[in-house]
Amino acid sequence: MNIVTLTINPALDKSATIDQLIPEQKLKCKAIQFQAGGGGVNISRVLHTLGVKNSCMFTYGGDTGKTLKSLLEDEQLEIKPILVDAWTRENLAIVDAKTDLQYRFGMPGEALTSTEINILKDTLNKTVTDGSMFVMSGSIPDNMPSDFYIQLIDSLQAKNVKIIIDTSGGALKSSLKKPVFLMKPNQGELAELAGKDFLTKPEQEAFAMHLINSNQAEYVVVSLGARGAFLASKSGIFYQNTPSVKVKSTIGAGDSMVAGLVYAIAQGWSSKDILKWGVVCGVATTMTGGTNLATKANIGIVLDLLD
């Protein structure tokens, strides 16, 4: 199966450790790491770790963008980079060694120009062939229309494509304008889609099944944080708890979950196993430090804990 991921708003992720977070002091950073980040980029990287061939589409610009592109080339991913004028944003994660608390700083991205959007759509239509699985993941720059993902779905409507979407805010709300193959909101986002501030467990299940029965999605996967996730499909509701592991960082865990879901779907597995693999990959990423993602070793450890 042809699998394509798209990241409109990628980031060069930087992580470091400091002895202690103290205001108005010059703080010395240690254990500095640089990673290519952003929803679809992270998904492609975990799929690559799982041995799944995929095409990673992303925008890049400036020296930060060149670094991000180089990092992905070093990992030998199959990339479809789209050059833009604006510099690729940077994100920063700092761990306070005294408290072991992590502080995350996310920077905004710039809107694409009309010319860049046309180039993106042209690249998309050449890369996403009939029968593909197309994963749109991550944020959309604030100064771009919230229905931009819907515009991309419309541009592919002549093809039989399995659309997977994982986003938030206005882009998530707009996703209800078109049916998709799979969506992955968290509890808060699911409530937002339902027009509520909060949903009880029965309400969560009922609304997720409403999305399934109204053909809004074939799969709805709701992440429950440290308690795992549940999946709704025509087969019903399935839950998967997380095993007890030492959590070093949650950065990229949600993206890694999507990668696990995509991996299992591509294998043609059951709803229960699709959910299991999503949770496995998400948990495996929390076991790595900084902005690192799931490794084969950690995936194996989590699988053993769940068996």
PDB file of C-alpha atoms in Angstrom:
ATOM      1  CA  MET A   1       0.000   0.000   0.000  1.00  0.00           C
ATOM      2  CA  ASN A   2       1.206   3.501  -0.851  1.00  0.00           C
ATOM      3  CA  ILE A   3       1.374   5.476   2.424  1.00  0.00           C
ATOM      4  CA  VAL A   4       1.897   9.243   2.344  1.00  0.00           C
ATOM      5  CA  THR A   5       2.196  11.617   5.300  1.00  0.00           C
ATOM      6  CA  LEU A   6       1.879  15.394   5.113  1.00  0.00           C
ATOM      7  CA  THR A   7       3.252  17.968   7.543  1.00  0.00           C
ATOM      8  CA  ILE A   8       2.310  21.539   6.646  1.00  0.00           C
ATOM      9  CA  ASN A   9       3.851  23.040   9.777  1.00  0.00           C
ATOM     10  CA  PRO A  10       6.943  20.952  10.657  1.00  0.00           C
ATOM     11  CA  ALA A  11       9.500  21.978  13.248  1.00  0.00           C
ATOM     12  CA  LEU A  12      13.141  21.571  14.051  1.00  0.00           C
ATOM     13  CA  ASP A  13      12.839  20.134  17.555  1.00  0.00           C
ATOM     14  CA  LYS A  14      15.586  20.967  20.022  1.00  0.00           C
ATOM     15  CA  SER A  15      15.895  19.432  23.479  1.00  0.00           C
ATOM     16  CA  ALA A  16      18.301  19.990  26.347  1.00  0.00           C
ATOM     17  CA  THR A  17      18.768  19.511  30.090  1.00  0.00           C
ATOM     18  CA  ILE A  18      19.569  22.170  32.695  1.00  0.00           C
ATOM     19  CA  ASP A  19      20.580  21.741  36.345  1.00  0.00           C
ATOM     20  CA  GLN A  20      17.707  23.877  37.609  1.00  0.00           C
ATOM     21  CA  LEU A  21      15.205  26.333  36.135  1.00  0.00           C
ATOM     22  CA  ILE A  22      15.964  29.696  37.776  1.00  0.00           C
ATOM     23  CA  PRO A  23      14.530  33.009  36.502  1.00  0.00           C
ATOM     24  CA  GLU A  24      16.860  35.797  35.309  1.00  0.00           C
ATOM     25  CA  GLN A  25      19.903  33.531  35.342  1.00  0.00           C
ATOM     26  CA  LYS A  26      22.047  32.357  32.467  1.00  0.00           C
ATOM     27  CA  LEU A  27      21.263  28.627  32.388  1.00  0.00           C
ATOM     28  CA  LYS A  28      23.787  26.201  30.919  1.00  0.00           C
ATOM     29  CA  CYS A  29      22.196  23.612  28.607  1.00  0.00           C
ATOM     30  CA  LYS A  30      23.506  20.057  28.359  1.00  0.00           C
ATOM     31  CA  ALA A  31      22.602  16.894  26.425  1.00  0.00           C
ATOM     32  CA  ILE A  32      21.488  18.960  23.429  1.00  0.00           C
ATOM     33  CA  GLN A  33      19.692  17.097  20.649  1.00  0.00           C
ATOM     34  CA  PHE A  34      18.158  18.105  17.320  1.00  0.00           C
ATOM     35  CA  GLN A  35      15.331  16.140  15.670  1.00  0.00           C
ATOM     36  CA  ALA A  36      13.050  16.610  12.695  1.00  0.00           C
ATOM     37  CA  GLY A  37       9.572  17.093  14.126  1.00  0.00           C
ATOM     38  CA  GLY A  38       5.934  17.778  13.350  1.00  0.00           C
ATOM     39  CA  GLY A  39       2.974  15.400  13.175  1.00  0.00           C
ATOM     40  CA  GLY A  40       3.437  13.722   9.804  1.00  0.00           C
ATOM     41  CA  VAL A  41       7.226  13.816  10.035  1.00  0.00           C
ATOM     42  CA  ASN A  42       7.115  11.923  13.344  1.00  0.00           C
ATOM     43  CA  ILE A  43       4.634   9.411  11.915  1.00  0.00           C
ATOM     44  CA  SER A  44       6.880   8.762   8.919  1.00  0.00           C
ATOM     45  CA  ARG A  45       9.903   8.310  11.173  1.00  0.00           C
ATOM     46  CA  VAL A  46       8.152   5.708  13.353  1.00  0.00           C
ATOM     47  CA  LEU A  47       6.761   3.905  10.292  1.00  0.00           C
ATOM     48  CA  HIS A  48      10.323   3.786   8.950  1.00  0.00           C
ATOM     49  CA  THR A  49      11.459   2.234  12.259  1.00  0.00           C
ATOM     50  CA  LEU A  50       8.701  -0.362  11.827  1.00  0.00           C
ATOM     51  CA  GLY A  51      10.027  -1.164   8.356  1.00  0.00           C
ATOM     52  CA  VAL A  52       7.062   0.390   6.533  1.00  0.00           C
ATOM     53  CA  LYS A  53       7.880   2.202   3.310  1.00  0.00           C
ATOM     54  CA  ASN A  54       6.185   5.602   3.128  1.00  0.00           C
ATOM     55  CA  SER A  55       6.539   9.024   1.532  1.00  0.00           C
ATOM     56  CA  CYS A  56       7.065  11.959   3.893  1.00  0.00           C
ATOM     57  CA  MET A  57       5.784  15.249   2.456  1.00  0.00           C
ATOM     58  CA  PHE A  58       6.670  18.431   4.326  1.00  0.00           C
ATOM     59  CA  THR A  59       7.400  22.110   3.805  1.00  0.00           C
ATOM     60  CA  TYR A  60      10.810  23.522   4.656  1.00  0.00           C
ATOM     61  CA  GLY A  61      12.489  26.891   4.493  1.00  0.00           C
ATOM     62  CA  GLY A  62      15.580  28.744   5.676  1.00  0.00           C
ATOM     63  CA  ASP A  63      18.517  27.235   7.520  1.00  0.00           C
ATOM     64  CA  THR A  64      16.240  25.516  10.051  1.00  0.00           C
ATOM     65  CA  GLY A  65      14.371  23.875   7.179  1.00  0.00           C
ATOM     66  CA  LYS A  66      17.605  22.748   5.556  1.00  0.00           C
ATOM     67  CA  THR A  67      18.657  21.153   8.848  1.00  0.00           C
ATOM     68  CA  LEU A  68      15.305  19.389   9.208  1.00  0.00           C
ATOM     69  CA  LYS A  69      15.540  18.068   5.640  1.00  0.00           C
ATOM     70  CA  SER A  70      19.128  16.904   6.232  1.00  0.00           C
ATOM     71  CA  LEU A  71      18.123  15.036   9.398  1.00  0.00           C
ATOM     72  CA  LEU A  72      15.432  13.132   7.494  1.00  0.00           C
ATOM     73  CA  GLU A  73      17.871  12.329   4.701  1.00  0.00           C
ATOM     74  CA  ASP A  74      20.297  10.982   7.309  1.00  0.00           C
ATOM     75  CA  GLU A  75      17.537   8.630   8.524  1.00  0.00           C
ATOM     76  CA  GLN A  76      17.100   7.501   4.900  1.00  0.00           C
ATOM     77  CA  LEU A  77      13.414   8.364   4.736  1.00  0.00           C
ATOM     78  CA  GLU A  78      11.711   8.726   1.379  1.00  0.00           C
ATOM     79  CA  ILE A  79      10.987  12.448   1.426  1.00  0.00           C
ATOM     80  CA  LYS A  80       8.930  14.837  -0.700  1.00  0.00           C
ATOM     81  CA  PRO A  81      10.171  18.241   0.501  1.00  0.00           C
ATOM     82  CA  ILE A  82       8.410  21.421  -0.622  1.00  0.00           C
ATOM     83  CA  LEU A  83      10.575  24.551  -0.433  1.00  0.00           C
ATOM     84  CA  VAL A  84       8.858  27.648   0.985  1.00  0.00           C
ATOM     85  CA  ASP A  85      10.027  31.201   1.672  1.00  0.00           C
ATOM     86  CA  ALA A  86       9.406  31.262   5.425  1.00  0.00           C
ATOM     87  CA  TRP A  87      11.912  29.664   7.783  1.00  0.00           C
ATOM     88  CA  THR A  88      10.849  26.393   9.356  1.00  0.00           C
ATOM     89  CA  ARG A  89       9.866  26.985  12.972  1.00  0.00           C
ATOM     90  CA  GLU A  90      11.783  25.679  15.971  1.00  0.00           C
ATOM     91  CA  ASN A  91      10.448  24.034  19.127  1.00  0.00           C
ATOM     92  CA  LEU A  92      12.348  23.715  22.388  1.00  0.00           C
ATOM     93  CA  ALA A  93      12.021  21.178  25.208  1.00  0.00           C
ATOM     94  CA  ILE A  94      13.959  21.706  28.445  1.00  0.00           C
ATOM     95  CA  VAL A  95      14.246  19.217  31.320  1.00  0.00           C
ATOM     96  CA  ASP A  96      14.943  20.607  34.791  1.00  0.00           C
ATOM     97  CA  ALA A  97      17.302  17.988  36.252  1.00  0.00           C
ATOM     98  CA  LYS A  98      16.466  18.986  39.838  1.00  0.00           C
ATOM     99  CA  THR A  99      12.725  18.354  39.511  1.00  0.00           C
ATOM    100  CA  ASP A 100      12.793  16.088  36.425  1.00  0.00           C
ATOM    101  CA  LEU A 101      10.029  18.298  34.980  1.00  0.00           C
ATOM    102  CA  GLN A 102       9.939  19.043  31.273  1.00  0.00           C
ATOM    103  CA  TYR A 103       9.123  22.477  29.843  1.00  0.00           C
ATOM    104  CA  ARG A 104       8.005  22.677  26.211  1.00  0.00           C
ATOM    105  CA  PHE A 105       8.086  25.800  24.054  1.00  0.00           C
ATOM    106  CA  GLY A 106       6.261  25.648  20.719  1.00  0.00           C
ATOM    107  CA  MET A 107       6.815  28.364  18.108  1.00  0.00           C
ATOM    108  CA  PRO A 108       4.244  29.389  15.477  1.00  0.00           C
ATOM    109  CA  GLY A 109       4.659  28.678  11.787  1.00  0.00           C
ATOM    110  CA  GLU A 110       4.079  30.986   8.822  1.00  0.00           C
ATOM    111  CA  ALA A 111       1.275  30.667   6.278  1.00  0.00           C
ATOM    112  CA  LEU A 112       2.036  29.291   2.832  1.00  0.00           C
ATOM    113  CA  THR A 113       1.726  31.619  -0.149  1.00  0.00           C
ATOM    114  CA  SER A 114      -0.790  30.863  -2.911  1.00  0.00           C
ATOM    115  CA  THR A 115       2.077  29.744  -5.168  1.00  0.00           C
ATOM    116  CA  GLU A 116       3.401  27.397  -2.465  1.00  0.00           C
ATOM    117  CA  ILE A 117      -0.084  25.970  -1.898  1.00  0.00           C
ATOM    118  CA  ASN A 118      -0.422  25.223  -5.615  1.00  0.00           C
ATOM    119  CA  ILE A 119       2.969  23.476  -5.625  1.00  0.00           C
ATOM    120  CA  LEU A 120       1.928  21.465  -2.550  1.00  0.00           C
ATOM    121  CA  LYS A 121      -1.354  20.379  -4.164  1.00  0.00           C
ATOM    122  CA  ASP A 122       0.437  19.421  -7.379  1.00  0.00           C
ATOM    123  CA  THR A 123       3.018  17.359  -5.455  1.00  0.00           C
ATOM    124  CA  LEU A 124       0.215  15.805  -3.417  1.00  0.00           C
ATOM    125  CA  ASN A 125      -1.733  14.675  -6.458  1.00  0.00           C
ATOM    126  CA  LYS A 126       1.379  13.115  -7.977  1.00  0.00           C
ATOM    127  CA  THR A 127       2.358  11.340  -4.740  1.00  0.00           C
ATOM    128  CA  VAL A 128      -1.054  10.188  -3.473  1.00  0.00           C
ATOM    129  CA  THR A 129      -2.183   7.591  -5.994  1.00  0.00           C
ATOM    130  CA  ASP A 130      -5.477   5.717  -6.172  1.00  0.00           C
ATOM    131  CA  GLY A 131      -5.793   3.338  -3.219  1.00  0.00           C
ATOM    132  CA  SER A 132      -3.255   5.209  -1.063  1.00  0.00           C
ATOM    133  CA  MET A 133      -3.399   5.853   2.653  1.00  0.00           C
ATOM    134  CA  PHE A 134      -2.925   9.600   3.204  1.00  0.00           C
ATOM    135  CA  VAL A 135      -2.109  10.879   6.698  1.00  0.00           C
ATOM    136  CA  MET A 136      -2.564  14.578   7.495  1.00  0.00           C
ATOM    137  CA  SER A 137      -1.132  15.309  10.907  1.00  0.00           C
ATOM    138  CA  GLY A 138      -0.128  18.321  12.927  1.00  0.00           C
ATOM    139  CA  SER A 139      -1.115  21.930  13.264  1.00  0.00           C
ATOM    140  CA  ILE A 140      -1.968  24.438  10.572  1.00  0.00           C
ATOM    141  CA  PRO A 141      -0.340  27.900  10.879  1.00  0.00           C
ATOM    142  CA  ASP A 142      -2.713  30.320  12.618  1.00  0.00           C
ATOM    143  CA  ASN A 143      -2.916  32.632   9.614  1.00  0.00           C
ATOM    144  CA  MET A 144      -4.058  29.881   7.240  1.00  0.00           C
ATOM    145  CA  PRO A 145      -7.718  28.832   6.775  1.00  0.00           C
ATOM    146  CA  SER A 146      -8.789  26.210   9.316  1.00  0.00           C
ATOM    147  CA  ASP A 147     -10.398  24.152   6.540  1.00  0.00           C
ATOM    148  CA  PHE A 148      -7.120  23.765   4.627  1.00  0.00           C
ATOM    149  CA  TYR A 149      -7.075  20.009   5.231  1.00  0.00           C
ATOM    150  CA  ILE A 150     -10.592  19.838   3.768  1.00  0.00           C
ATOM    151  CA  GLN A 151      -9.342  21.662   0.680  1.00  0.00           C
ATOM    152  CA  LEU A 152      -6.690  18.984   0.265  1.00  0.00           C
ATOM    153  CA  ILE A 153      -9.281  16.222   0.692  1.00  0.00           C
ATOM    154  CA  ASP A 154     -11.363  17.881  -2.031  1.00  0.00           C
ATOM    155  CA  SER A 155      -8.340  17.922  -4.352  1.00  0.00           C
ATOM    156  CA  LEU A 156      -8.113  14.120  -3.989  1.00  0.00           C
ATOM    157  CA  GLN A 157     -11.832  13.336  -4.270  1.00  0.00           C
ATOM    158  CA  ALA A 158     -11.452  11.658  -7.670  1.00  0.00           C
ATOM    159  CA  LYS A 159      -9.185   9.028  -6.071  1.00  0.00           C
ATOM    160  CA  ASN A 160     -10.010   6.187  -3.709  1.00  0.00           C
ATOM    161  CA  VAL A 161      -7.898   7.317  -0.751  1.00  0.00           C
ATOM    162  CA  LYS A 162      -8.003   6.329   2.922  1.00  0.00           C
ATOM    163  CA  ILE A 163      -7.782   9.681   4.745  1.00  0.00           C
ATOM    164  CA  ILE A 164      -6.338   9.727   8.257  1.00  0.00           C
ATOM    165  CA  ILE A 165      -6.445  13.030  10.138  1.00  0.00           C
ATOM    166  CA  ASP A 166      -4.868  13.998  13.450  1.00  0.00           C
ATOM    167  CA  THR A 167      -5.063  17.694  14.263  1.00  0.00           C
ATOM    168  CA  SER A 168      -6.630  20.101  16.752  1.00  0.00           C
ATOM    169  CA  GLY A 169      -8.509  23.368  17.130  1.00  0.00           C
ATOM    170  CA  GLY A 170     -10.293  24.827  14.144  1.00  0.00           C
ATOM    171  CA  ALA A 171      -8.706  22.313  11.786  1.00  0.00           C
ATOM    172  CA  LEU A 172     -10.205  19.464  13.831  1.00  0.00           C
ATOM    173  CA  LYS A 173     -13.681  21.038  13.834  1.00  0.00           C
ATOM    174  CA  SER A 174     -13.453  21.566  10.077  1.00  0.00           C
ATOM    175  CA  SER A 175     -12.585  17.882   9.619  1.00  0.00           C
ATOM    176  CA  LEU A 176     -16.256  17.033  10.212  1.00  0.00           C
ATOM    177  CA  LYS A 177     -17.084  18.600   6.860  1.00  0.00           C
ATOM    178  CA  LYS A 178     -15.834  15.504   5.050  1.00  0.00           C
ATOM    179  CA  PRO A 179     -15.868  11.780   5.908  1.00  0.00           C
ATOM    180  CA  VAL A 180     -12.463  10.294   6.718  1.00  0.00           C
ATOM    181  CA  PHE A 181     -11.099   6.812   7.270  1.00  0.00           C
ATOM    182  CA  LEU A 182      -9.692   7.478  10.747  1.00  0.00           C
ATOM    183  CA  MET A 183      -9.512  10.375  13.196  1.00  0.00           C
ATOM    184  CA  LYS A 184      -7.634  10.472  16.509  1.00  0.00           C
ATOM    185  CA  PRO A 185      -8.906  13.114  18.945  1.00  0.00           C
ATOM    186  CA  ASN A 186      -8.064  13.131  22.626  1.00  0.00           C
ATOM    187  CA  GLN A 187     -10.798  13.347  25.270  1.00  0.00           C
ATOM    188  CA  GLY A 188     -10.931  17.137  25.230  1.00  0.00           C
ATOM    189  CA  GLU A 189     -10.988  17.287  21.448  1.00  0.00           C
ATOM    190  CA  LEU A 190     -13.754  14.677  21.269  1.00  0.00           C
ATOM    191  CA  ALA A 191     -15.858  16.806  23.632  1.00  0.00           C
ATOM    192  CA  GLU A 192     -15.116  19.845  21.469  1.00  0.00           C
ATOM    193  CA  LEU A 193     -16.335  17.994  18.390  1.00  0.00           C
ATOM    194  CA  ALA A 194     -19.521  17.149  20.289  1.00  0.00           C
ATOM    195  CA  GLY A 195     -19.990  20.811  21.219  1.00  0.00           C
ATOM    196  CA  LYS A 196     -19.430  20.123  24.917  1.00  0.00           C
ATOM    197  CA  ASP A 197     -16.868  21.104  27.547  1.00  0.00           C
ATOM    198  CA  PHE A 198     -16.723  17.587  28.958  1.00  0.00           C
ATOM    199  CA  LEU A 199     -18.006  14.115  28.143  1.00  0.00           C
ATOM    200  CA  THR A 200     -18.501  11.258  30.585  1.00  0.00           C
ATOM    201  CA  LYS A 201     -17.204   7.814  29.611  1.00  0.00           C
ATOM    202  CA  PRO A 202     -20.632   6.672  28.304  1.00  0.00           C
ATOM    203  CA  GLU A 203     -20.996   9.967  26.406  1.00  0.00           C
ATOM    204  CA  GLN A 204     -17.537   9.546  24.882  1.00  0.00           C
ATOM    205  CA  GLU A 205     -18.423   6.073  23.643  1.00  0.00           C
ATOM    206  CA  ALA A 206     -21.834   7.203  22.366  1.00  0.00           C
ATOM    207  CA  PHE A 207     -20.447  10.178  20.438  1.00  0.00           C
ATOM    208  CA  ALA A 208     -17.592   8.125  18.967  1.00  0.00           C
ATOM    209  CA  MET A 209     -20.122   5.538  17.763  1.00  0.00           C
ATOM    210  CA  HIS A 210     -22.285   8.363  16.398  1.00  0.00           C
ATOM    211  CA  LEU A 211     -19.325   9.416  14.226  1.00  0.00           C
ATOM    212  CA  ILE A 212     -19.008   5.808  13.032  1.00  0.00           C
ATOM    213  CA  ASN A 213     -22.720   5.214  12.392  1.00  0.00           C
ATOM    214  CA  SER A 214     -23.109   8.533  10.553  1.00  0.00           C
ATOM    215  CA  ASN A 215     -20.217   7.456   8.274  1.00  0.00           C
ATOM    216  CA  GLN A 216     -18.079  10.364   9.421  1.00  0.00           C
ATOM    217  CA  ALA A 217     -15.241   7.899  10.006  1.00  0.00           C
ATOM    218  CA  GLU A 218     -14.566   4.171   9.842  1.00  0.00           C
ATOM    219  CA  TYR A 219     -12.349   4.372  12.916  1.00  0.00           C
ATOM    220  CA  VAL A 220     -12.332   6.860  15.782  1.00  0.00           C
ATOM    221  CA  VAL A 221      -9.424   6.443  18.180  1.00  0.00           C
ATOM    222  CA  VAL A 222      -9.585   8.483  21.378  1.00  0.00           C
ATOM    223  CA  SER A 223      -6.390   8.823  23.385  1.00  0.00           C
ATOM    224  CA  LEU A 224      -6.879   8.762  27.159  1.00  0.00           C
ATOM    225  CA  GLY A 225      -3.394   9.868  28.187  1.00  0.00           C
ATOM    226  CA  ALA A 226      -1.770   7.589  30.751  1.00  0.00           C
ATOM    227  CA  ARG A 227      -4.895   5.375  30.761  1.00  0.00           C
ATOM    228  CA  GLY A 228      -4.407   4.263  27.153  1.00  0.00           C
ATOM    229  CA  ALA A 229      -7.033   4.717  24.448  1.00  0.00           C
ATOM    230  CA  PHE A 230     -10.266   3.390  23.037  1.00  0.00           C
ATOM    231  CA  LEU A 231     -11.255   2.675  19.456  1.00  0.00           C
ATOM    232  CA  ALA A 232     -14.720   2.856  17.941  1.00  0.00           C
ATOM    233  CA  SER A 233     -15.562   1.043  14.707  1.00  0.00           C
ATOM    234  CA  LYS A 234     -18.415  -0.918  13.152  1.00  0.00           C
ATOM    235  CA  SER A 235     -17.136  -3.809  15.294  1.00  0.00           C
ATOM    236  CA  GLY A 236     -17.860  -1.856  18.484  1.00  0.00           C
ATOM    237  CA  ILE A 237     -15.801  -0.221  21.235  1.00  0.00           C
ATOM    238  CA  PHE A 238     -12.386  -1.540  22.263  1.00  0.00           C
ATOM    239  CA  TYR A 239     -10.125  -0.359  25.101  1.00  0.00           C
ATOM    240  CA  GLN A 240      -6.377  -0.760  25.530  1.00  0.00           C
ATOM    241  CA  ASN A 241      -4.631   0.140  28.781  1.00  0.00           C
ATOM    242  CA  THR A 242      -1.009   1.210  28.908  1.00  0.00           C
ATOM    243  CA  PRO A 243       1.568  -0.924  30.723  1.00  0.00           C
ATOM    244  CA  SER A 244       3.560   0.536  33.607  1.00  0.00           C
ATOM    245  CA  VAL A 245       6.765   2.050  32.230  1.00  0.00           C
ATOM    246  CA  LYS A 246       9.087   4.904  33.220  1.00  0.00           C
ATOM    247  CA  VAL A 247       7.977   7.929  31.208  1.00  0.00           C
ATOM    248  CA  LYS A 248      10.888  10.110  30.119  1.00  0.00           C
ATOM    249  CA  SER A 249       9.077  12.374  27.643  1.00  0.00           C
ATOM    250  CA  THR A 250       5.644  12.540  26.028  1.00  0.00           C
ATOM    251  CA  ILE A 251       6.826  14.505  22.984  1.00  0.00           C
ATOM    252  CA  GLY A 252       5.745  12.722  19.805  1.00  0.00           C
ATOM    253  CA  ALA A 253       3.731  10.064  21.657  1.00  0.00           C
ATOM    254  CA  GLY A 254       0.465  10.966  19.928  1.00  0.00           C
ATOM    255  CA  ASP A 255       2.135  10.956  16.517  1.00  0.00           C
ATOM    256  CA  SER A 256       3.736   7.608  17.310  1.00  0.00           C
ATOM    257  CA  MET A 257       0.307   6.233  18.204  1.00  0.00           C
ATOM    258  CA  VAL A 258      -0.943   7.223  14.756  1.00  0.00           C
ATOM    259  CA  ALA A 259       2.060   5.461  13.202  1.00  0.00           C
ATOM    260  CA  GLY A 260       1.160   2.275  15.086  1.00  0.00           C
ATOM    261  CA  LEU A 261      -2.454   2.542  13.927  1.00  0.00           C
ATOM    262  CA  VAL A 262      -1.354   3.025  10.301  1.00  0.00           C
ATOM    263  CA  TYR A 263       1.045   0.083  10.577  1.00  0.00           C
ATOM    264  CA  ALA A 264      -1.681  -2.271  11.809  1.00  0.00           C
ATOM    265  CA  ILE A 265      -4.239  -1.028   9.274  1.00  0.00           C
ATOM    266  CA  ALA A 266      -1.746  -1.645   6.472  1.00  0.00           C
ATOM    267  CA  GLN A 267      -1.418  -5.243   7.729  1.00  0.00           C
ATOM    268  CA  GLY A 268      -5.208  -5.697   7.514  1.00  0.00           C
ATOM    269  CA  TRP A 269      -5.500  -6.462  11.233  1.00  0.00           C
ATOM    270  CA  SER A 270      -8.575  -6.327  13.478  1.00  0.00           C
ATOM    271  CA  SER A 271      -9.857  -3.265  15.359  1.00  0.00           C
ATOM    272  CA  LYS A 272      -8.449  -4.691  18.601  1.00  0.00           C
ATOM    273  CA  ASP A 273      -4.964  -5.160  17.140  1.00  0.00           C
ATOM    274  CA  ILE A 274      -5.044  -1.769  15.409  1.00  0.00           C
ATOM    275  CA  LEU A 275      -5.640  -0.128  18.786  1.00  0.00           C
ATOM    276  CA  LYS A 276      -3.027  -2.297  20.483  1.00  0.00           C
ATOM    277  CA  TRP A 277      -0.325  -1.269  18.030  1.00  0.00           C
ATOM    278  CA  GLY A 278      -1.279   2.389  18.364  1.00  0.00           C
ATOM    279  CA  VAL A 279      -0.844   2.236  22.130  1.00  0.00           C
ATOM    280  CA  VAL A 280       2.362   0.189  21.844  1.00  0.00           C
ATOM    281  CA  CYS A 281       4.076   2.764  19.641  1.00  0.00           C
ATOM    282  CA  GLY A 282       2.822   5.683  21.715  1.00  0.00           C
ATOM    283  CA  VAL A 283       4.101   4.149  24.960  1.00  0.00           C
ATOM    284  CA  ALA A 284       7.412   3.149  23.348  1.00  0.00           C
ATOM    285  CA  THR A 285       8.030   6.806  22.504  1.00  0.00           C
ATOM    286  CA  THR A 286       7.419   7.942  26.110  1.00  0.00           C
ATOM    287  CA  MET A 287      10.257   5.636  27.158  1.00  0.00           C
ATOM    288  CA  THR A 288      12.819   7.682  25.197  1.00  0.00           C
ATOM    289  CA  GLY A 289      14.177  11.017  26.363  1.00  0.00           C
ATOM    290  CA  GLY A 290      13.863  14.479  24.833  1.00  0.00           C
ATOM    291  CA  THR A 291      12.363  14.499  21.355  1.00  0.00           C
ATOM    292  CA  ASN A 292      13.410  10.951  20.460  1.00  0.00           C
ATOM    293  CA  LEU A 293      10.731   8.591  19.167  1.00  0.00           C
ATOM    294  CA  ALA A 294       9.943   4.883  19.555  1.00  0.00           C
ATOM    295  CA  THR A 295      12.798   2.467  18.977  1.00  0.00           C
ATOM    296  CA  LYS A 296      12.473  -1.168  17.907  1.00  0.00           C
ATOM    297  CA  ALA A 297      13.809  -2.228  21.306  1.00  0.00           C
ATOM    298  CA  ASN A 298      11.219  -0.219  23.232  1.00  0.00           C
ATOM    299  CA  ILE A 299       8.412  -1.394  20.949  1.00  0.00           C
ATOM    300  CA  GLY A 300       9.466  -4.967  21.721  1.00  0.00           C
ATOM    301  CA  ILE A 301       9.491  -4.270  25.468  1.00  0.00           C
ATOM    302  CA  VAL A 302       5.962  -2.818  25.404  1.00  0.00           C
ATOM    303  CA  LEU A 303       4.659  -5.715  23.308  1.00  0.00           C
ATOM    304  CA  ASP A 304       6.063  -8.163  25.862  1.00  0.00           C
ATOM    305  CA  LEU A 305       4.386  -6.236  28.700  1.00  0.00           C
ATOM    306  CA  LEU A 306       1.003  -6.366  26.950  1.00  0.00           C
ATOM    307  CA  ASP A 307       1.160 -10.071  26.040  1.00  0.00           C
TER     308      ASP A 307
END
